[in-house]
Amino acid sequence: MALAAEAIFDLDGNRQLEPAEAVSAPKSDLIARIQGLSLANRALGGACMLADDFSSFDIGRLEKSYSAVLFARRICQLYVFMLLFELLLNFFGVGMEFLRFGLEHAAYALKTGATPTPLDLSGLKTLGDPRPLIILITAWLVYYIYSDFRKAWWVVPVCAFALIANVYLGYLDALEYDADWAVTGSGTIPKGLEITPYMYVAGLIPLHLLFLMIAVWGQQATHSHDHSERRLLTEYHSVNRPWVDATRSLLNIPEAIKYAKGRVWPSLLMFFAGVANFMNFWRASVVFVFVCMIPPISYSLFPNIDLAIKALLELRQLKQVAFDLSIVAFLLCFYLLLVMIIPWVIAIAARYAVRAAERRMRNSLEDIQHKDKRAPVLFLRSFLNDQVPLVRQRRSLKQWMLDGAGSLDTLDMMILAEGTRIGPTVALGNPDDPAPPYGVARGYFDHDDWQNAVMGLCAKSAAIVLVLDETEGLEWEIGHIAAKKHLAKTLFLLAPEDVGTPRGHQLLGHAIGKSLDRDLDETIGMLAEQSDQPAMGFMLDAGTPQLLTVERAKQYSYLTAIRRFLRLLPDQRPNM
């Protein structure tokens, strides 16, 4: 076996095999040592060599880090939306008080005999309270740091301080509730009700500890990457307007809002949807608080409940006591049901709000190219799988409470969200569509014209994302991309249901063979051997073919793969 007299290095640049060893070592020993280095490098999460000049990159490692940081950002969004929603309710209350005052004075002026009550401006005191503003600014700052994937362990103490302050404010609020609900005529709190504030705090503390653990998890994920990888994961593709991008993202306003027909109304609709995204948290927290506050609530509904309970314990007047307690239980269940129904109503209204906003952001190919003169991002796929549904993330408690915001259920919507940062996202539309769906802007062409349209878009595009399938159209598009040397700006992906399957190996192996002039059987065999980390697609990284591997293809797998691909393009590299 003749080998070049060159040393073999690992990914960190450490010499592992001297030139003399490379020449004299037996073939089996060399192969074993090279395979050992490949496995070691893969364990580190980086790119490793597979065969010849092929390499592999573990997308799953980036996906897990993105997921960890995303949950920390969701907590910041939760507090911002809760505070803003409370602020809007306070403004509404003050406005209604002015309206009431005006109507009463109007009635008095018409001599109806009604005497106007004084104007109650107690709601203005809440608007002037600086504490919510401090928490709002803190949440925005932490959100900015996490969205930028910055190494900043000092963010965790800031989060801890803000959460402790929030628990203390909740304790003060519970004291005020006791003063309002449970004070008797003599001005004293009945025995047993004084523990209500502590019950309330006992429910807040475990929840806030969960939030703090997520904050620590996010920082650990951030510190597990070098600077270049963190630049690939950051929410800010451009360094020119990170503060503006942070505010828009925090308020759940997508990048594609700039293409909407009238930006104000769609922005308000998306903001309302952002408030509704945390209705699961509302439901979980309010139910617990409601249970903890049953004593003062019961006392406000039935002031003599302590006498009824005492009579029940002494087995006196059982029929009357049972009747009184059943009324209290019925009212408690009614209020609890009302509290549970409100989040569902808001969530349903939010879904309609999102659909209304999406209709205003829907564009044709001609419209979006007229609005945005930048080079487009082209999305190619089979019409049989037009929007490419994605597998949702595995459900968990923290995700159930916090990760309802802006779920990207299709690859179509994901490319719109990520690709809009560098250019308008475009695709050819299915002529059978009754109306263009929300997502990538579509252009519709006759059967004789679609190939010319694809050639023109491929030539002008800044990037191409192609989802593999067994159709003649995609077969022609792969050949055209290879023939016209567009491979450097093309990302080839499998649909989620094909990743790790024999069909997926065939599709990916065929695309690699046709694009890179590789042996089909050998490529398919190489893909089939990666059963533990199957390939979900491939791209060229600095001219080298690179497989993108993942343990299980989910939403965040595709998001991180697309984001990494777009930001590794020669003219799209972020400042590192």
Coordinates of C-alpha atoms in Angstrom, one line a residue:
M1 CA 0.0 0.0 0.0
A2 CA 1.6 3.3 -1.1
L3 CA 0.7 6.3 1.2
A4 CA 1.9 9.9 1.0
A5 CA 4.6 10.7 3.5
E6 CA 2.6 13.2 5.4
A7 CA 1.7 13.4 9.1
I8 CA -1.8 12.8 10.3
F9 CA -3.4 15.4 12.6
D10 CA -6.6 15.6 14.6
L11 CA -9.0 18.5 14.4
D12 CA -7.1 20.4 17.1
G13 CA -4.0 20.3 15.0
N14 CA -2.2 17.8 17.2
R15 CA 0.2 15.4 15.4
Q16 CA -1.1 11.9 15.7
L17 CA 1.0 9.9 13.2
E18 CA 4.5 10.8 12.0
P19 CA 5.4 10.6 8.2
A20 CA 7.7 7.7 8.8
E21 CA 4.9 5.8 10.5
A22 CA 2.6 6.6 7.7
V23 CA 5.0 5.0 5.2
S24 CA 6.0 1.9 7.3
A25 CA 2.8 1.1 9.3
P26 CA 0.7 -1.8 8.1
K27 CA -2.5 -0.9 6.2
S28 CA -4.8 -2.4 8.9
D29 CA -3.0 -0.3 11.7
L30 CA -3.3 2.9 9.7
I31 CA -7.0 2.4 9.0
A32 CA -7.7 1.5 12.6
R33 CA -5.9 4.7 13.9
I34 CA -7.6 6.9 11.3
Q35 CA -11.0 5.5 12.2
G36 CA -10.2 6.0 15.9
L37 CA -9.4 9.7 15.2
S38 CA -12.6 10.1 13.2
L39 CA -14.7 8.7 16.1
A40 CA -12.9 10.8 18.6
N41 CA -13.4 14.0 16.6
R42 CA -17.1 13.1 16.1
A43 CA -17.5 12.8 19.9
L44 CA -16.3 16.3 20.2
G45 CA -19.2 17.4 18.0
G46 CA -17.2 18.8 15.2
A47 CA -16.7 17.8 11.6
C48 CA -15.0 14.5 10.9
M49 CA -13.8 12.7 7.8
L50 CA -15.9 9.8 6.5
A51 CA -14.5 8.7 3.2
D52 CA -12.0 10.4 0.9
D53 CA -12.7 14.1 1.2
F54 CA -16.2 13.7 2.7
S55 CA -16.8 15.1 6.2
S56 CA -19.7 15.0 8.7
F57 CA -21.1 17.7 11.0
D58 CA -23.2 16.9 14.0
I59 CA -26.2 19.2 13.8
G60 CA -27.7 17.7 16.9
R61 CA -25.1 19.3 19.1
L62 CA -26.1 22.8 17.9
E63 CA -29.7 21.9 18.1
K64 CA -29.5 21.0 21.8
S65 CA -27.7 24.2 22.6
Y66 CA -30.2 26.3 20.7
S67 CA -33.1 24.5 22.5
A68 CA -31.5 25.3 25.9
V69 CA -31.0 29.0 25.2
L70 CA -34.5 29.2 23.5
F71 CA -36.2 28.1 26.7
A72 CA -34.3 30.8 28.7
R73 CA -35.4 33.4 26.2
R74 CA -39.0 32.2 26.5
I75 CA -38.9 33.0 30.3
C76 CA -37.9 36.5 29.4
Q77 CA -40.8 36.7 26.9
L78 CA -43.2 35.4 29.5
Y79 CA -42.4 38.2 32.0
V80 CA -42.4 40.9 29.3
F81 CA -45.8 39.8 28.0
M82 CA -47.3 39.5 31.5
L83 CA -46.1 42.9 32.5
L84 CA -47.2 44.5 29.2
F85 CA -50.6 42.8 29.4
E86 CA -51.0 44.0 33.0
L87 CA -50.1 47.5 31.9
L88 CA -52.7 47.4 29.1
L89 CA -55.3 46.2 31.6
N90 CA -54.4 49.1 33.9
F91 CA -54.7 51.6 31.1
F92 CA -58.1 50.0 30.2
G93 CA -59.2 50.4 33.9
V94 CA -58.2 54.0 34.1
G95 CA -60.0 54.7 30.8
M96 CA -63.2 53.0 32.0
E97 CA -63.0 55.1 35.2
F98 CA -62.8 58.3 33.1
L99 CA -65.7 57.1 30.9
R100 CA -67.8 56.3 34.0
F101 CA -67.0 59.7 35.5
G102 CA -68.0 61.5 32.3
L103 CA -71.3 59.6 31.9
E104 CA -72.3 60.4 35.5
H105 CA -71.5 64.1 35.0
A106 CA -73.5 64.1 31.8
A107 CA -76.5 62.5 33.6
Y108 CA -76.2 65.0 36.4
A109 CA -76.0 67.9 33.8
L110 CA -79.3 66.6 32.4
K111 CA -80.8 66.8 35.9
T112 CA -81.7 63.2 36.3
G113 CA -81.2 63.5 40.0
A114 CA -78.1 61.3 40.0
T115 CA -75.2 62.5 42.1
P116 CA -71.8 61.9 40.4
T117 CA -69.3 60.0 42.5
P118 CA -65.7 61.3 42.8
L119 CA -63.2 60.3 40.2
D120 CA -61.2 57.3 41.4
L121 CA -57.6 57.7 40.2
S122 CA -56.1 54.8 42.2
G123 CA -55.3 53.0 39.0
L124 CA -52.8 55.7 38.2
K125 CA -50.7 54.7 41.2
T126 CA -50.1 51.3 39.5
L127 CA -49.0 53.0 36.3
G128 CA -46.5 55.0 38.3
D129 CA -45.0 52.0 40.1
P130 CA -41.3 51.7 38.9
R131 CA -41.0 48.0 39.9
P132 CA -42.7 46.5 36.8
L133 CA -40.5 48.8 34.6
I134 CA -37.4 47.5 36.3
I135 CA -38.4 43.9 35.8
L136 CA -39.3 44.7 32.2
I137 CA -35.8 46.2 31.5
T138 CA -34.1 43.3 33.2
A139 CA -36.0 40.8 31.1
W140 CA -35.2 42.6 27.9
L141 CA -31.5 42.8 28.8
V142 CA -31.3 39.0 29.6
Y143 CA -33.2 38.3 26.4
Y144 CA -30.7 40.3 24.4
I145 CA -27.8 38.4 26.0
Y146 CA -29.3 35.0 25.4
S147 CA -30.4 35.8 21.9
D148 CA -26.8 36.8 21.0
F149 CA -25.4 33.6 22.5
R150 CA -22.9 35.6 24.6
K151 CA -20.8 34.0 27.3
A152 CA -22.1 35.9 30.4
W153 CA -22.3 33.9 33.7
W154 CA -23.3 37.2 35.4
V155 CA -26.7 36.8 33.7
V156 CA -27.6 34.0 36.1
P157 CA -27.3 36.1 39.3
V158 CA -29.3 38.8 37.5
C159 CA -32.0 36.2 36.8
A160 CA -31.9 35.0 40.4
F161 CA -32.2 38.5 41.7
A162 CA -35.2 39.3 39.4
L163 CA -36.9 36.0 40.3
I164 CA -36.5 36.6 44.1
A165 CA -37.8 40.1 43.7
N166 CA -40.8 38.7 41.8
V167 CA -41.5 36.2 44.6
Y168 CA -41.3 39.0 47.2
L169 CA -43.7 41.2 45.2
G170 CA -46.1 38.2 45.0
Y171 CA -45.8 37.9 48.8
L172 CA -46.7 41.6 49.2
D173 CA -49.7 41.2 46.8
A174 CA -50.9 38.2 48.9
L175 CA -50.8 40.3 52.0
E176 CA -52.9 43.0 50.3
Y177 CA -55.4 40.3 49.3
D178 CA -55.7 39.2 52.9
A179 CA -56.2 42.8 53.9
D180 CA -59.0 43.3 51.3
W181 CA -60.7 39.9 51.6
A182 CA -60.3 38.5 55.1
V183 CA -60.4 41.4 57.5
T184 CA -63.4 41.2 59.9
G185 CA -65.3 44.1 61.2
S186 CA -62.9 44.5 64.1
G187 CA -60.0 44.9 61.7
T188 CA -58.3 41.6 62.4
I189 CA -57.5 38.6 60.2
P190 CA -59.4 35.5 61.3
K191 CA -57.2 32.8 62.7
G192 CA -55.8 30.4 60.0
L193 CA -56.0 32.9 57.1
E194 CA -52.7 34.5 58.0
I195 CA -50.8 31.6 56.4
T196 CA -52.3 32.4 52.9
P197 CA -49.4 34.6 51.8
Y198 CA -46.9 31.8 52.7
M199 CA -49.0 29.3 50.8
Y200 CA -48.9 31.6 47.8
V201 CA -45.1 32.0 48.0
A202 CA -44.7 28.2 48.5
G203 CA -46.2 27.8 45.0
L204 CA -44.1 30.5 43.4
I205 CA -40.7 29.2 44.7
P206 CA -40.6 25.8 42.9
L207 CA -41.7 27.4 39.7
H208 CA -39.0 30.1 39.9
L209 CA -36.4 27.5 40.7
L210 CA -37.3 25.7 37.5
F211 CA -36.8 29.0 35.6
L212 CA -33.4 29.5 37.3
M213 CA -32.3 26.0 36.3
I214 CA -33.3 26.8 32.7
A215 CA -31.2 29.9 32.9
V216 CA -28.2 27.9 34.1
W217 CA -28.8 25.3 31.4
G218 CA -28.8 28.0 28.8
Q219 CA -25.5 29.5 29.9
Q220 CA -23.9 26.0 30.0
A221 CA -25.0 25.5 26.4
T222 CA -23.6 28.8 25.4
H223 CA -20.2 28.1 27.0
S224 CA -20.0 24.7 25.2
H225 CA -19.4 26.4 21.8
D226 CA -16.5 28.5 20.5
H227 CA -17.0 32.0 19.2
S228 CA -17.5 31.1 15.6
E229 CA -20.3 28.5 16.4
R230 CA -22.0 31.0 18.7
R231 CA -22.1 33.5 15.8
L232 CA -23.8 30.9 13.7
L233 CA -26.5 30.4 16.3
T234 CA -27.2 34.0 17.3
E235 CA -30.6 35.5 16.5
Y236 CA -28.9 38.5 15.0
H237 CA -27.6 37.8 11.6
S238 CA -26.7 41.5 11.1
V239 CA -24.6 43.3 13.7
N240 CA -26.0 46.7 12.5
R241 CA -29.3 46.6 14.5
P242 CA -29.1 44.0 17.3
W243 CA -31.1 46.2 19.7
V244 CA -34.0 46.6 17.2
D245 CA -33.9 42.9 16.3
A246 CA -34.0 42.0 20.0
T247 CA -37.1 44.2 20.6
R248 CA -38.9 42.9 17.6
S249 CA -38.2 39.3 18.4
L250 CA -39.1 39.8 22.1
L251 CA -42.5 41.1 21.0
N252 CA -43.1 38.1 18.7
I253 CA -43.0 40.2 15.5
P254 CA -41.5 38.2 12.6
E255 CA -38.9 39.5 10.1
A256 CA -41.4 39.1 7.3
I257 CA -43.6 41.8 8.8
K258 CA -41.9 44.3 6.5
Y259 CA -43.6 42.6 3.5
A260 CA -47.1 43.0 5.1
K261 CA -49.8 45.1 3.7
G262 CA -49.9 47.7 6.4
R263 CA -47.4 46.8 9.2
V264 CA -49.2 48.2 12.3
W265 CA -52.3 45.9 12.3
P266 CA -50.3 42.7 11.6
S267 CA -47.8 43.7 14.3
L268 CA -50.5 44.1 16.9
L269 CA -52.0 40.8 15.9
M270 CA -48.7 39.0 16.3
F271 CA -48.2 40.8 19.6
F272 CA -51.6 39.5 20.8
A273 CA -50.6 36.0 19.7
G274 CA -47.4 36.4 21.7
V275 CA -49.5 37.1 24.8
A276 CA -51.6 34.1 24.1
N277 CA -48.5 31.9 23.7
F278 CA -48.2 31.7 27.5
M279 CA -51.7 30.7 28.3
N280 CA -50.4 27.3 29.5
F281 CA -48.3 29.1 32.1
W282 CA -51.4 31.2 33.0
R283 CA -53.4 28.0 33.5
A284 CA -50.8 26.1 35.5
S285 CA -50.0 29.1 37.8
V286 CA -53.4 30.5 38.3
V287 CA -54.9 27.2 39.2
F288 CA -52.3 26.7 41.9
V289 CA -52.7 30.2 43.2
F290 CA -56.4 29.8 43.2
V291 CA -56.2 26.7 45.3
C292 CA -53.8 28.4 47.7
M293 CA -56.2 31.4 48.0
I294 CA -59.3 29.3 48.7
P295 CA -59.5 30.4 52.3
P296 CA -59.7 34.1 51.7
I297 CA -61.9 33.6 48.6
S298 CA -64.2 31.4 50.6
Y299 CA -64.3 34.0 53.3
S300 CA -65.2 36.7 50.8
L301 CA -68.0 34.6 49.3
F302 CA -69.4 33.5 52.7
P303 CA -68.2 35.6 55.7
N304 CA -69.7 33.1 58.2
I305 CA -67.8 30.1 56.8
D306 CA -65.7 29.8 59.9
L307 CA -68.9 29.4 62.0
A308 CA -70.2 26.8 59.5
I309 CA -66.9 24.8 59.7
K310 CA -67.0 25.1 63.5
A311 CA -70.6 23.8 63.5
L312 CA -69.6 21.0 61.2
L313 CA -66.8 19.9 63.6
E314 CA -69.2 20.0 66.5
L315 CA -71.8 18.0 64.5
R316 CA -74.5 20.8 64.9
Q317 CA -77.0 21.8 62.3
L318 CA -75.5 19.5 59.7
K319 CA -78.2 20.1 57.0
Q320 CA -77.7 23.9 57.1
V321 CA -73.9 23.6 57.2
A322 CA -73.9 21.2 54.3
F323 CA -76.1 23.6 52.3
D324 CA -73.9 26.6 53.1
L325 CA -70.7 24.7 52.2
S326 CA -72.2 23.3 48.9
I327 CA -73.0 26.9 47.9
V328 CA -69.4 28.0 48.6
A329 CA -68.0 24.9 46.7
F330 CA -70.3 25.6 43.7
L331 CA -69.1 29.2 43.5
L332 CA -65.4 28.2 43.9
C333 CA -65.8 25.6 41.1
F334 CA -67.5 28.2 38.9
Y335 CA -64.7 30.7 39.3
L336 CA -62.1 28.1 38.8
L337 CA -63.9 27.0 35.6
L338 CA -64.0 30.6 34.5
V339 CA -60.3 31.0 35.1
M340 CA -59.6 27.8 33.0
I341 CA -61.8 28.9 30.1
I342 CA -60.3 32.3 29.7
P343 CA -56.9 31.0 28.5
W344 CA -58.7 28.7 26.0
V345 CA -60.7 31.7 24.6
I346 CA -57.6 33.8 24.3
A347 CA -55.6 31.0 22.7
I348 CA -58.4 30.4 20.1
A349 CA -58.6 34.1 19.4
A350 CA -54.8 34.2 19.0
R351 CA -54.9 31.5 16.3
Y352 CA -57.3 33.6 14.3
A353 CA -55.1 36.6 14.9
V354 CA -52.1 34.7 13.5
R355 CA -54.1 33.6 10.5
A356 CA -55.2 37.2 9.8
A357 CA -51.6 38.5 10.1
E358 CA -50.3 35.8 7.8
R359 CA -52.9 36.7 5.2
R360 CA -51.5 40.2 5.2
M361 CA -48.0 38.9 4.9
R362 CA -48.8 36.6 2.0
N363 CA -47.1 37.7 -1.2
S364 CA -46.7 36.5 -4.8
L365 CA -43.3 36.1 -6.4
E366 CA -43.7 39.3 -8.4
D367 CA -44.8 41.3 -5.4
I368 CA -42.0 40.3 -3.1
Q369 CA -39.3 40.8 -5.7
H370 CA -40.7 44.3 -6.4
K371 CA -40.6 45.1 -2.6
D372 CA -37.2 43.6 -2.0
K373 CA -34.4 44.0 -4.5
R374 CA -31.9 41.7 -2.7
A375 CA -30.9 38.3 -4.2
P376 CA -33.6 35.8 -3.2
V377 CA -33.4 32.6 -1.2
L378 CA -34.9 29.8 -3.5
F379 CA -36.9 26.9 -2.0
L380 CA -37.2 23.8 -4.2
R381 CA -39.4 20.8 -3.3
S382 CA -41.9 18.5 -4.7
F383 CA -45.5 19.8 -5.1
L384 CA -46.6 16.5 -3.4
N385 CA -44.9 17.7 -0.2
D386 CA -45.4 21.4 -0.8
Q387 CA -44.7 22.9 2.7
V388 CA -42.8 19.9 4.2
P389 CA -44.3 19.3 7.7
L390 CA -41.8 19.0 10.5
V391 CA -41.7 16.7 13.5
R392 CA -42.5 18.7 16.7
Q393 CA -40.1 18.7 19.6
R394 CA -40.6 16.2 22.3
R395 CA -43.1 17.6 24.9
S396 CA -41.9 18.5 28.4
L397 CA -43.1 20.6 31.3
K398 CA -41.0 23.6 30.5
Q399 CA -41.9 23.4 26.8
W400 CA -45.6 23.0 27.6
M401 CA -45.5 26.2 29.6
L402 CA -43.1 28.3 27.6
D403 CA -42.6 27.1 24.0
G404 CA -45.8 27.9 22.3
A405 CA -44.4 31.0 20.7
G406 CA -44.1 31.1 17.0
S407 CA -43.9 27.4 16.4
L408 CA -42.6 26.8 12.9
D409 CA -44.5 23.7 11.9
T410 CA -43.3 23.5 8.3
L411 CA -40.0 23.9 6.5
D412 CA -41.7 26.5 4.3
M413 CA -42.4 28.8 7.2
M414 CA -38.9 28.1 8.7
I415 CA -37.2 29.2 5.4
L416 CA -39.4 32.3 5.4
A417 CA -38.3 33.2 9.0
E418 CA -34.6 32.5 8.4
G419 CA -34.1 33.4 4.8
T420 CA -35.8 36.8 5.0
R421 CA -32.8 38.0 6.9
I422 CA -30.6 37.8 3.8
G423 CA -33.2 38.2 1.0
P424 CA -36.7 37.5 -0.2
T425 CA -37.7 33.9 0.0
V426 CA -39.2 32.5 -3.2
A427 CA -40.5 29.3 -4.8
L428 CA -42.5 27.9 -7.6
G429 CA -46.1 27.4 -6.7
N430 CA -48.4 24.4 -7.3
P431 CA -50.9 25.4 -10.0
D432 CA -53.5 23.3 -8.1
D433 CA -53.4 25.6 -5.1
P434 CA -56.7 27.4 -4.6
A435 CA -54.8 30.2 -3.0
P436 CA -51.1 30.7 -2.2
P437 CA -50.3 29.4 1.4
Y438 CA -48.5 31.5 4.0
G439 CA -44.8 31.0 3.7
V440 CA -42.3 31.4 0.9
A441 CA -43.6 33.7 -1.9
R442 CA -44.7 31.6 -4.8
G443 CA -44.7 32.2 -8.6
Y444 CA -47.0 30.2 -10.9
F445 CA -45.9 29.1 -14.3
D446 CA -47.1 27.0 -17.2
H447 CA -45.7 23.5 -17.8
D448 CA -43.5 24.8 -20.6
D449 CA -42.1 27.8 -18.7
W450 CA -41.2 26.4 -15.2
Q451 CA -37.7 25.2 -16.2
N452 CA -36.8 28.7 -17.5
A453 CA -38.1 30.2 -14.3
V454 CA -36.0 27.8 -12.2
M455 CA -32.9 28.6 -14.2
G456 CA -33.4 32.3 -13.8
L457 CA -34.1 32.1 -10.0
C458 CA -31.1 29.7 -9.5
A459 CA -28.8 32.2 -11.3
K460 CA -30.0 35.2 -9.3
S461 CA -30.4 33.5 -5.9
A462 CA -28.1 34.0 -2.9
A463 CA -29.0 30.5 -1.6
I464 CA -31.0 27.5 -2.6
V465 CA -32.6 25.0 -0.3
L466 CA -33.8 21.8 -2.0
V467 CA -35.8 19.0 -0.3
L468 CA -35.1 15.6 -2.0
D469 CA -37.9 13.5 -3.4
E470 CA -38.5 11.0 -6.3
T471 CA -39.9 13.3 -9.0
E472 CA -38.8 14.2 -12.5
G473 CA -38.8 17.9 -11.7
L474 CA -36.4 17.5 -8.7
E475 CA -34.2 15.2 -10.8
W476 CA -33.9 17.9 -13.4
E477 CA -33.3 20.6 -10.8
I478 CA -30.5 18.7 -9.2
G479 CA -28.8 18.2 -12.6
H480 CA -29.2 21.9 -13.4
I481 CA -27.7 23.0 -10.1
A482 CA -24.7 20.7 -10.6
A483 CA -24.2 21.7 -14.3
K484 CA -24.4 25.4 -13.6
K485 CA -22.1 25.1 -10.6
H486 CA -24.6 26.3 -8.0
L487 CA -23.6 23.6 -5.5
A488 CA -21.7 26.0 -3.3
K489 CA -24.9 27.9 -2.5
T490 CA -27.2 24.9 -2.2
L491 CA -28.4 23.0 0.8
F492 CA -29.8 19.5 0.1
L493 CA -32.2 18.2 2.8
L494 CA -34.3 15.1 3.4
A495 CA -37.9 15.4 4.6
P496 CA -38.2 14.3 8.3
E497 CA -39.9 11.0 7.5
D498 CA -37.0 10.0 5.2
V499 CA -34.1 10.6 7.6
G500 CA -32.4 7.4 8.6
T501 CA -34.6 5.2 6.3
P502 CA -33.5 3.2 3.2
R503 CA -35.5 5.5 1.0
G504 CA -33.6 8.5 2.6
H505 CA -30.3 6.8 1.9
Q506 CA -31.3 6.2 -1.7
L507 CA -32.5 9.9 -2.2
L508 CA -29.4 11.4 -0.5
G509 CA -27.0 9.0 -2.2
H510 CA -28.5 9.7 -5.6
A511 CA -28.3 13.4 -5.1
I512 CA -24.7 13.2 -4.0
G513 CA -23.8 10.9 -6.9
K514 CA -25.5 13.1 -9.4
S515 CA -24.1 16.4 -8.0
L516 CA -20.6 15.4 -7.1
D517 CA -20.0 12.6 -9.6
R518 CA -19.6 9.9 -6.8
D519 CA -20.2 6.2 -7.0
L520 CA -23.9 5.7 -6.1
D521 CA -23.6 2.2 -4.4
E522 CA -20.6 3.3 -2.4
T523 CA -22.3 6.5 -1.2
I524 CA -25.5 4.7 -0.3
G525 CA -23.5 2.1 1.7
M526 CA -21.6 4.9 3.5
L527 CA -24.9 6.5 4.5
A528 CA -26.4 3.2 5.6
E529 CA -23.5 2.6 8.0
Q530 CA -24.4 5.8 9.9
S531 CA -27.3 4.2 11.7
D532 CA -26.6 6.0 15.1
Q533 CA -26.2 9.4 13.5
P534 CA -28.1 9.4 10.1
A535 CA -27.6 12.2 7.6
M536 CA -30.5 14.7 7.1
G537 CA -28.8 16.4 4.2
F538 CA -25.5 17.7 2.8
M539 CA -23.8 20.9 1.7
L540 CA -20.4 22.2 0.7
D541 CA -18.4 23.7 3.4
A542 CA -15.4 25.6 2.0
G543 CA -15.6 23.4 -1.1
T544 CA -15.7 20.1 0.9
P545 CA -18.8 17.9 0.8
Q546 CA -20.2 17.7 4.3
L547 CA -23.0 15.5 5.6
L548 CA -25.3 17.0 8.3
T549 CA -26.0 14.3 10.8
V550 CA -28.5 14.2 13.6
E551 CA -29.8 11.5 16.0
R552 CA -33.4 12.4 15.3
A553 CA -34.6 15.1 12.9
K554 CA -36.9 17.6 14.6
Q555 CA -37.9 21.2 14.2
Y556 CA -34.8 22.6 15.8
S557 CA -32.6 20.3 13.7
Y558 CA -33.8 21.9 10.5
L559 CA -33.6 25.4 12.0
T560 CA -30.0 25.1 13.1
A561 CA -29.0 23.4 9.8
I562 CA -30.6 26.2 7.7
R563 CA -29.2 28.9 9.9
R564 CA -25.7 27.4 9.8
F565 CA -25.9 26.9 6.0
L566 CA -27.1 30.5 5.3
R567 CA -24.4 32.0 7.5
L568 CA -21.6 30.0 6.1
L569 CA -22.2 31.3 2.6
P570 CA -19.2 33.3 1.4
D571 CA -21.1 36.6 1.2
Q572 CA -23.2 36.0 4.3
R573 CA -20.6 35.2 7.0
P574 CA -21.4 37.2 10.2
N575 CA -18.6 39.1 11.9
M576 CA -16.6 36.5 14.0

